[in-house]
mmCIF file of N, CA and C in Angstrom:
data_model
loop_
_atom_site.group_PDB
_atom_site.id
_atom_site.type_symbol
_atom_site.label_atom_id
_atom_site.label_comp_id
_atom_site.label_asym_id
_atom_site.label_seq_id
_atom_site.Cartn_x
_atom_site.Cartn_y
_atom_site.Cartn_z
ATOM 1 N N UNK X 5 -58.430 -66.412 98.835
ATOM 2 C CA UNK X 5 -59.581 -67.233 99.168
ATOM 3 C C UNK X 5 -60.801 -66.353 99.452
ATOM 4 N N UNK X 6 -60.599 -65.335 100.284
ATOM 5 C CA UNK X 6 -61.714 -64.467 100.672
ATOM 6 C C UNK X 6 -62.350 -63.765 99.472
ATOM 7 N N UNK X 7 -61.549 -63.474 98.464
ATOM 8 C CA UNK X 7 -62.061 -62.828 97.254
ATOM 9 C C UNK X 7 -63.115 -63.697 96.564
ATOM 10 N N UNK X 8 -62.979 -65.006 96.668
ATOM 11 C CA UNK X 8 -63.895 -65.936 96.008
ATOM 12 C C UNK X 8 -65.016 -66.406 96.925
ATOM 13 N N UNK X 9 -64.854 -66.228 98.214
ATOM 14 C CA UNK X 9 -65.901 -66.568 99.187
ATOM 15 C C UNK X 9 -66.858 -65.387 99.263
ATOM 16 N N UNK X 10 -67.656 -65.216 98.217
ATOM 17 C CA UNK X 10 -68.473 -64.006 98.081
ATOM 18 C C UNK X 10 -69.586 -63.895 99.111
ATOM 19 N N UNK X 11 -70.027 -65.014 99.669
ATOM 20 C CA UNK X 11 -71.083 -64.943 100.676
ATOM 21 C C UNK X 11 -70.535 -64.858 102.105
ATOM 22 N N UNK X 12 -69.194 -64.872 102.237
ATOM 23 C CA UNK X 12 -68.575 -64.735 103.552
ATOM 24 C C UNK X 12 -68.788 -65.918 104.482
ATOM 25 N N UNK X 13 -69.069 -67.086 103.926
ATOM 26 C CA UNK X 13 -69.366 -68.264 104.745
ATOM 27 C C UNK X 13 -68.117 -68.940 105.314
ATOM 28 N N UNK X 14 -66.957 -68.574 104.784
ATOM 29 C CA UNK X 14 -65.732 -69.233 105.226
ATOM 30 C C UNK X 14 -65.431 -70.487 104.427
ATOM 31 N N UNK X 15 -66.259 -70.750 103.418
ATOM 32 C CA UNK X 15 -66.078 -71.912 102.554
ATOM 33 C C UNK X 15 -66.483 -71.533 101.137
ATOM 34 N N UNK X 16 -65.920 -72.249 100.172
ATOM 35 C CA UNK X 16 -66.291 -72.028 98.778
ATOM 36 C C UNK X 16 -67.329 -73.067 98.372
ATOM 37 N N UNK X 17 -68.508 -72.592 97.965
ATOM 38 C CA UNK X 17 -69.493 -73.515 97.416
ATOM 39 C C UNK X 17 -69.127 -73.767 95.953
ATOM 40 N N UNK X 18 -69.894 -74.581 95.261
ATOM 41 C CA UNK X 18 -69.547 -74.943 93.881
ATOM 42 C C UNK X 18 -69.388 -73.711 92.987
ATOM 43 N N UNK X 19 -70.322 -72.776 93.065
ATOM 44 C CA UNK X 19 -70.275 -71.576 92.224
ATOM 45 C C UNK X 19 -69.006 -70.766 92.494
ATOM 46 N N UNK X 20 -68.675 -70.595 93.750
ATOM 47 C CA UNK X 20 -67.479 -69.831 94.121
ATOM 48 C C UNK X 20 -66.211 -70.565 93.683
ATOM 49 N N UNK X 21 -66.206 -71.880 93.855
ATOM 50 C CA UNK X 21 -65.049 -72.671 93.454
ATOM 51 C C UNK X 21 -64.845 -72.618 91.939
ATOM 52 N N UNK X 22 -65.928 -72.659 91.190
ATOM 53 C CA UNK X 22 -65.828 -72.567 89.732
ATOM 54 C C UNK X 22 -65.173 -71.240 89.339
ATOM 55 N N UNK X 23 -65.558 -70.161 89.983
ATOM 56 C CA UNK X 23 -64.927 -68.854 89.695
ATOM 57 C C UNK X 23 -63.428 -68.905 89.950
ATOM 58 N N UNK X 24 -63.033 -69.508 91.063
ATOM 59 C CA UNK X 24 -61.606 -69.606 91.410
ATOM 60 C C UNK X 24 -60.851 -70.440 90.382
ATOM 61 N N UNK X 25 -61.369 -71.615 90.067
ATOM 62 C CA UNK X 25 -60.691 -72.507 89.118
ATOM 63 C C UNK X 25 -60.628 -71.861 87.740
ATOM 64 N N UNK X 26 -61.708 -71.204 87.313
ATOM 65 C CA UNK X 26 -61.722 -70.538 86.007
ATOM 66 C C UNK X 26 -60.696 -69.401 85.947
ATOM 67 N N UNK X 27 -60.418 -68.775 87.068
ATOM 68 C CA UNK X 27 -59.380 -67.736 87.077
ATOM 69 C C UNK X 27 -57.998 -68.352 86.888
ATOM 70 N N UNK X 28 -57.759 -69.469 87.564
ATOM 71 C CA UNK X 28 -56.454 -70.127 87.483
ATOM 72 C C UNK X 28 -56.304 -70.864 86.152
ATOM 73 N N UNK X 29 -57.355 -71.559 85.733
ATOM 74 C CA UNK X 29 -57.344 -72.370 84.505
ATOM 75 C C UNK X 29 -58.568 -72.002 83.660
ATOM 76 N N UNK X 30 -58.479 -70.906 82.916
ATOM 77 C CA UNK X 30 -59.660 -70.392 82.211
ATOM 78 C C UNK X 30 -60.287 -71.353 81.204
ATOM 79 N N UNK X 31 -59.531 -72.281 80.666
ATOM 80 C CA UNK X 31 -60.056 -73.198 79.656
ATOM 81 C C UNK X 31 -60.542 -74.522 80.236
ATOM 82 N N UNK X 32 -60.724 -74.592 81.538
ATOM 83 C CA UNK X 32 -61.128 -75.856 82.159
ATOM 84 C C UNK X 32 -62.539 -76.256 81.725
ATOM 85 N N UNK X 33 -62.730 -77.555 81.566
ATOM 86 C CA UNK X 33 -64.021 -78.117 81.157
ATOM 87 C C UNK X 33 -64.890 -78.367 82.394
ATOM 88 N N UNK X 34 -66.158 -78.675 82.161
ATOM 89 C CA UNK X 34 -67.060 -79.008 83.265
ATOM 90 C C UNK X 34 -66.554 -80.231 84.025
ATOM 91 N N UNK X 35 -66.023 -81.206 83.305
ATOM 92 C CA UNK X 35 -65.496 -82.407 83.953
ATOM 93 C C UNK X 35 -64.300 -82.050 84.844
ATOM 94 N N UNK X 36 -63.438 -81.186 84.362
ATOM 95 C CA UNK X 36 -62.281 -80.768 85.154
ATOM 96 C C UNK X 36 -62.719 -79.969 86.373
ATOM 97 N N UNK X 37 -63.728 -79.137 86.216
ATOM 98 C CA UNK X 37 -64.249 -78.378 87.354
ATOM 99 C C UNK X 37 -64.797 -79.317 88.421
ATOM 100 N N UNK X 38 -65.517 -80.331 87.998
ATOM 101 C CA UNK X 38 -66.056 -81.320 88.946
ATOM 102 C C UNK X 38 -64.924 -82.068 89.633
ATOM 103 N N UNK X 39 -63.886 -82.410 88.858
ATOM 104 C CA UNK X 39 -62.711 -83.084 89.413
ATOM 105 C C UNK X 39 -62.083 -82.235 90.527
ATOM 106 N N UNK X 40 -61.891 -80.954 90.261
ATOM 107 C CA UNK X 40 -61.312 -80.077 91.276
ATOM 108 C C UNK X 40 -62.190 -80.013 92.520
ATOM 109 N N UNK X 41 -63.500 -79.980 92.324
ATOM 110 C CA UNK X 41 -64.393 -79.943 93.481
ATOM 111 C C UNK X 41 -64.224 -81.199 94.328
ATOM 112 N N UNK X 42 -64.166 -82.351 93.690
ATOM 113 C CA UNK X 42 -64.028 -83.613 94.421
ATOM 114 C C UNK X 42 -62.677 -83.675 95.136
ATOM 115 N N UNK X 43 -61.620 -83.278 94.454
ATOM 116 C CA UNK X 43 -60.270 -83.330 95.042
ATOM 117 C C UNK X 43 -60.122 -82.334 96.184
ATOM 118 N N UNK X 44 -60.654 -81.138 96.019
ATOM 119 C CA UNK X 44 -60.454 -80.090 97.022
ATOM 120 C C UNK X 44 -61.375 -80.212 98.228
ATOM 121 N N UNK X 45 -62.521 -80.832 98.052
ATOM 122 C CA UNK X 45 -63.465 -80.994 99.160
ATOM 123 C C UNK X 45 -63.074 -82.242 99.958
ATOM 124 N N UNK X 46 -62.044 -82.095 100.762
ATOM 125 C CA UNK X 46 -61.440 -83.223 101.477
ATOM 126 C C UNK X 46 -62.445 -83.950 102.368
ATOM 127 N N UNK X 47 -63.285 -83.215 103.077
ATOM 128 C CA UNK X 47 -64.213 -83.876 103.994
ATOM 129 C C UNK X 47 -65.551 -84.248 103.348
ATOM 130 N N UNK X 48 -65.732 -83.903 102.067
ATOM 131 C CA UNK X 48 -66.918 -84.318 101.330
ATOM 132 C C UNK X 48 -68.211 -83.625 101.712
ATOM 133 N N UNK X 49 -68.132 -82.455 102.343
ATOM 134 C CA UNK X 49 -69.349 -81.761 102.761
ATOM 135 C C UNK X 49 -69.958 -80.864 101.678
ATOM 136 N N UNK X 50 -69.343 -80.840 100.494
ATOM 137 C CA UNK X 50 -69.874 -80.025 99.403
ATOM 138 C C UNK X 50 -69.290 -78.635 99.321
ATOM 139 N N UNK X 51 -68.463 -78.272 100.280
ATOM 140 C CA UNK X 51 -67.812 -76.963 100.303
ATOM 141 C C UNK X 51 -66.311 -77.149 100.463
ATOM 142 N N UNK X 52 -65.560 -76.165 100.007
ATOM 143 C CA UNK X 52 -64.107 -76.210 100.144
ATOM 144 C C UNK X 52 -63.684 -75.137 101.139
ATOM 145 N N UNK X 53 -63.153 -75.586 102.250
ATOM 146 C CA UNK X 53 -62.642 -74.675 103.280
ATOM 147 C C UNK X 53 -61.222 -74.260 102.923
ATOM 148 N N UNK X 54 -60.780 -73.149 103.471
ATOM 149 C CA UNK X 54 -59.422 -72.658 103.217
ATOM 150 C C UNK X 54 -58.391 -73.726 103.565
ATOM 151 N N UNK X 55 -58.548 -74.362 104.715
ATOM 152 C CA UNK X 55 -57.591 -75.386 105.139
ATOM 153 C C UNK X 55 -57.552 -76.566 104.168
ATOM 154 N N UNK X 56 -58.708 -76.941 103.636
ATOM 155 C CA UNK X 56 -58.744 -78.025 102.648
ATOM 156 C C UNK X 56 -57.980 -77.616 101.392
ATOM 157 N N UNK X 57 -58.230 -76.404 100.927
ATOM 158 C CA UNK X 57 -57.563 -75.905 99.731
ATOM 159 C C UNK X 57 -56.052 -75.900 99.916
ATOM 160 N N UNK X 58 -55.596 -75.379 101.036
ATOM 161 C CA UNK X 58 -54.158 -75.301 101.286
ATOM 162 C C UNK X 58 -53.544 -76.681 101.454
ATOM 163 N N UNK X 59 -54.258 -77.597 102.081
ATOM 164 C CA UNK X 59 -53.763 -78.966 102.257
ATOM 165 C C UNK X 59 -53.518 -79.627 100.898
ATOM 166 N N UNK X 60 -54.467 -79.474 99.983
ATOM 167 C CA UNK X 60 -54.332 -80.084 98.661
ATOM 168 C C UNK X 60 -53.233 -79.401 97.857
ATOM 169 N N UNK X 61 -53.163 -78.083 97.909
ATOM 170 C CA UNK X 61 -52.115 -77.361 97.178
ATOM 171 C C UNK X 61 -50.736 -77.780 97.674
ATOM 172 N N UNK X 62 -50.561 -77.817 98.983
ATOM 173 C CA UNK X 62 -49.263 -78.225 99.539
ATOM 174 C C UNK X 62 -48.920 -79.652 99.148
ATOM 175 N N UNK X 63 -49.910 -80.521 99.166
ATOM 176 C CA UNK X 63 -49.688 -81.907 98.783
ATOM 177 C C UNK X 63 -49.251 -82.001 97.320
ATOM 178 N N UNK X 64 -49.880 -81.219 96.459
ATOM 179 C CA UNK X 64 -49.510 -81.213 95.034
ATOM 180 C C UNK X 64 -48.098 -80.684 94.831
ATOM 181 N N UNK X 65 -47.776 -79.597 95.496
ATOM 182 C CA UNK X 65 -46.441 -79.006 95.367
ATOM 183 C C UNK X 65 -45.393 -79.977 95.890
ATOM 184 N N UNK X 66 -45.649 -80.589 97.040
ATOM 185 C CA UNK X 66 -44.708 -81.560 97.597
ATOM 186 C C UNK X 66 -44.606 -82.796 96.716
ATOM 187 N N UNK X 67 -45.718 -83.226 96.138
ATOM 188 C CA UNK X 67 -45.719 -84.376 95.246
ATOM 189 C C UNK X 67 -44.880 -84.139 94.009
ATOM 190 N N UNK X 68 -44.898 -82.926 93.518
ATOM 191 C CA UNK X 68 -44.091 -82.590 92.341
ATOM 192 C C UNK X 68 -42.620 -82.798 92.642
ATOM 193 N N UNK X 69 -42.198 -82.417 93.831
ATOM 194 C CA UNK X 69 -40.788 -82.578 94.212
ATOM 195 C C UNK X 69 -40.393 -84.044 94.239
ATOM 196 N N UNK X 70 -41.355 -84.901 94.530
ATOM 197 C CA UNK X 70 -41.074 -86.323 94.657
ATOM 198 C C UNK X 70 -41.172 -87.079 93.339
ATOM 199 N N UNK X 71 -41.692 -86.424 92.320
ATOM 200 C CA UNK X 71 -41.844 -87.107 91.025
ATOM 201 C C UNK X 71 -40.480 -87.397 90.421
ATOM 202 N N UNK X 72 -40.322 -88.609 89.927
ATOM 203 C CA UNK X 72 -39.053 -88.984 89.298
ATOM 204 C C UNK X 72 -39.070 -88.642 87.818
ATOM 205 N N UNK X 73 -40.197 -88.830 87.183
ATOM 206 C CA UNK X 73 -40.319 -88.507 85.760
ATOM 207 C C UNK X 73 -40.700 -87.039 85.617
ATOM 208 N N UNK X 74 -40.296 -86.441 84.508
ATOM 209 C CA UNK X 74 -40.641 -85.041 84.253
ATOM 210 C C UNK X 74 -42.150 -84.938 84.043
ATOM 211 N N UNK X 75 -42.799 -83.973 84.691
ATOM 212 C CA UNK X 75 -44.236 -83.808 84.523
ATOM 213 C C UNK X 75 -44.568 -83.263 83.137
ATOM 214 N N UNK X 76 -45.789 -83.508 82.704
ATOM 215 C CA UNK X 76 -46.221 -82.955 81.424
ATOM 216 C C UNK X 76 -46.296 -81.439 81.534
ATOM 217 N N UNK X 77 -46.370 -80.771 80.408
ATOM 218 C CA UNK X 77 -46.479 -79.314 80.398
ATOM 219 C C UNK X 77 -47.725 -78.854 81.147
ATOM 220 N N UNK X 78 -48.822 -79.587 81.026
ATOM 221 C CA UNK X 78 -50.081 -79.202 81.680
ATOM 222 C C UNK X 78 -49.965 -79.301 83.196
ATOM 223 N N UNK X 79 -49.316 -80.367 83.682
ATOM 224 C CA UNK X 79 -49.119 -80.519 85.124
ATOM 225 C C UNK X 79 -48.261 -79.372 85.640
ATOM 226 N N UNK X 80 -47.202 -79.052 84.926
ATOM 227 C CA UNK X 80 -46.334 -77.944 85.332
ATOM 228 C C UNK X 80 -47.111 -76.634 85.352
ATOM 229 N N UNK X 81 -47.987 -76.438 84.376
ATOM 230 C CA UNK X 81 -48.805 -75.227 84.314
ATOM 231 C C UNK X 81 -49.735 -75.126 85.523
ATOM 232 N N UNK X 82 -50.393 -76.228 85.852
ATOM 233 C CA UNK X 82 -51.314 -76.242 86.990
ATOM 234 C C UNK X 82 -50.567 -75.988 88.289
ATOM 235 N N UNK X 83 -49.439 -76.660 88.491
ATOM 236 C CA UNK X 83 -48.670 -76.471 89.718
ATOM 237 C C UNK X 83 -48.145 -75.040 89.807
ATOM 238 N N UNK X 84 -47.724 -74.473 88.694
ATOM 239 C CA UNK X 84 -47.284 -73.077 88.688
ATOM 240 C C UNK X 84 -48.404 -72.136 89.073
ATOM 241 N N UNK X 85 -49.597 -72.388 88.555
ATOM 242 C CA UNK X 85 -50.750 -71.562 88.882
ATOM 243 C C UNK X 85 -51.112 -71.677 90.351
ATOM 244 N N UNK X 86 -51.018 -72.889 90.915
ATOM 245 C CA UNK X 86 -51.302 -73.068 92.333
ATOM 246 C C UNK X 86 -50.284 -72.341 93.202
ATOM 247 N N UNK X 87 -49.006 -72.409 92.810
ATOM 248 C CA UNK X 87 -47.973 -71.694 93.563
ATOM 249 C C UNK X 87 -48.229 -70.192 93.529
ATOM 250 N N UNK X 88 -48.590 -69.676 92.342
ATOM 251 C CA UNK X 88 -48.883 -68.247 92.208
ATOM 252 C C UNK X 88 -50.072 -67.862 93.076
ATOM 253 N N UNK X 89 -51.085 -68.722 93.125
ATOM 254 C CA UNK X 89 -52.262 -68.437 93.919
ATOM 255 C C UNK X 89 -51.911 -68.354 95.404
ATOM 256 N N UNK X 90 -51.013 -69.232 95.851
ATOM 257 C CA UNK X 90 -50.617 -69.265 97.261
ATOM 258 C C UNK X 90 -49.830 -68.028 97.663
ATOM 259 N N UNK X 91 -49.149 -67.411 96.709
ATOM 260 C CA UNK X 91 -48.274 -66.265 97.018
ATOM 261 C C UNK X 91 -49.064 -65.034 97.395
#
């Protein structure tokens, strides 16, 4: 997280978040980047805090365990990338 928080604010602004998402999912579109910003910014203040990021990642990982149907290859790829990021 700190690697992407280039201004040291303790939160990722849109530019910083785009860098993070592009590292995990290099082929992401502008629409997908906006989607990640909306999903990760839990409190809606325009920034993504570390706790918000971890809350969403944990929720996604836990949600995968609860899925009854096999996830698509893309979902598996995203969840794998999130797990790698957390490590």
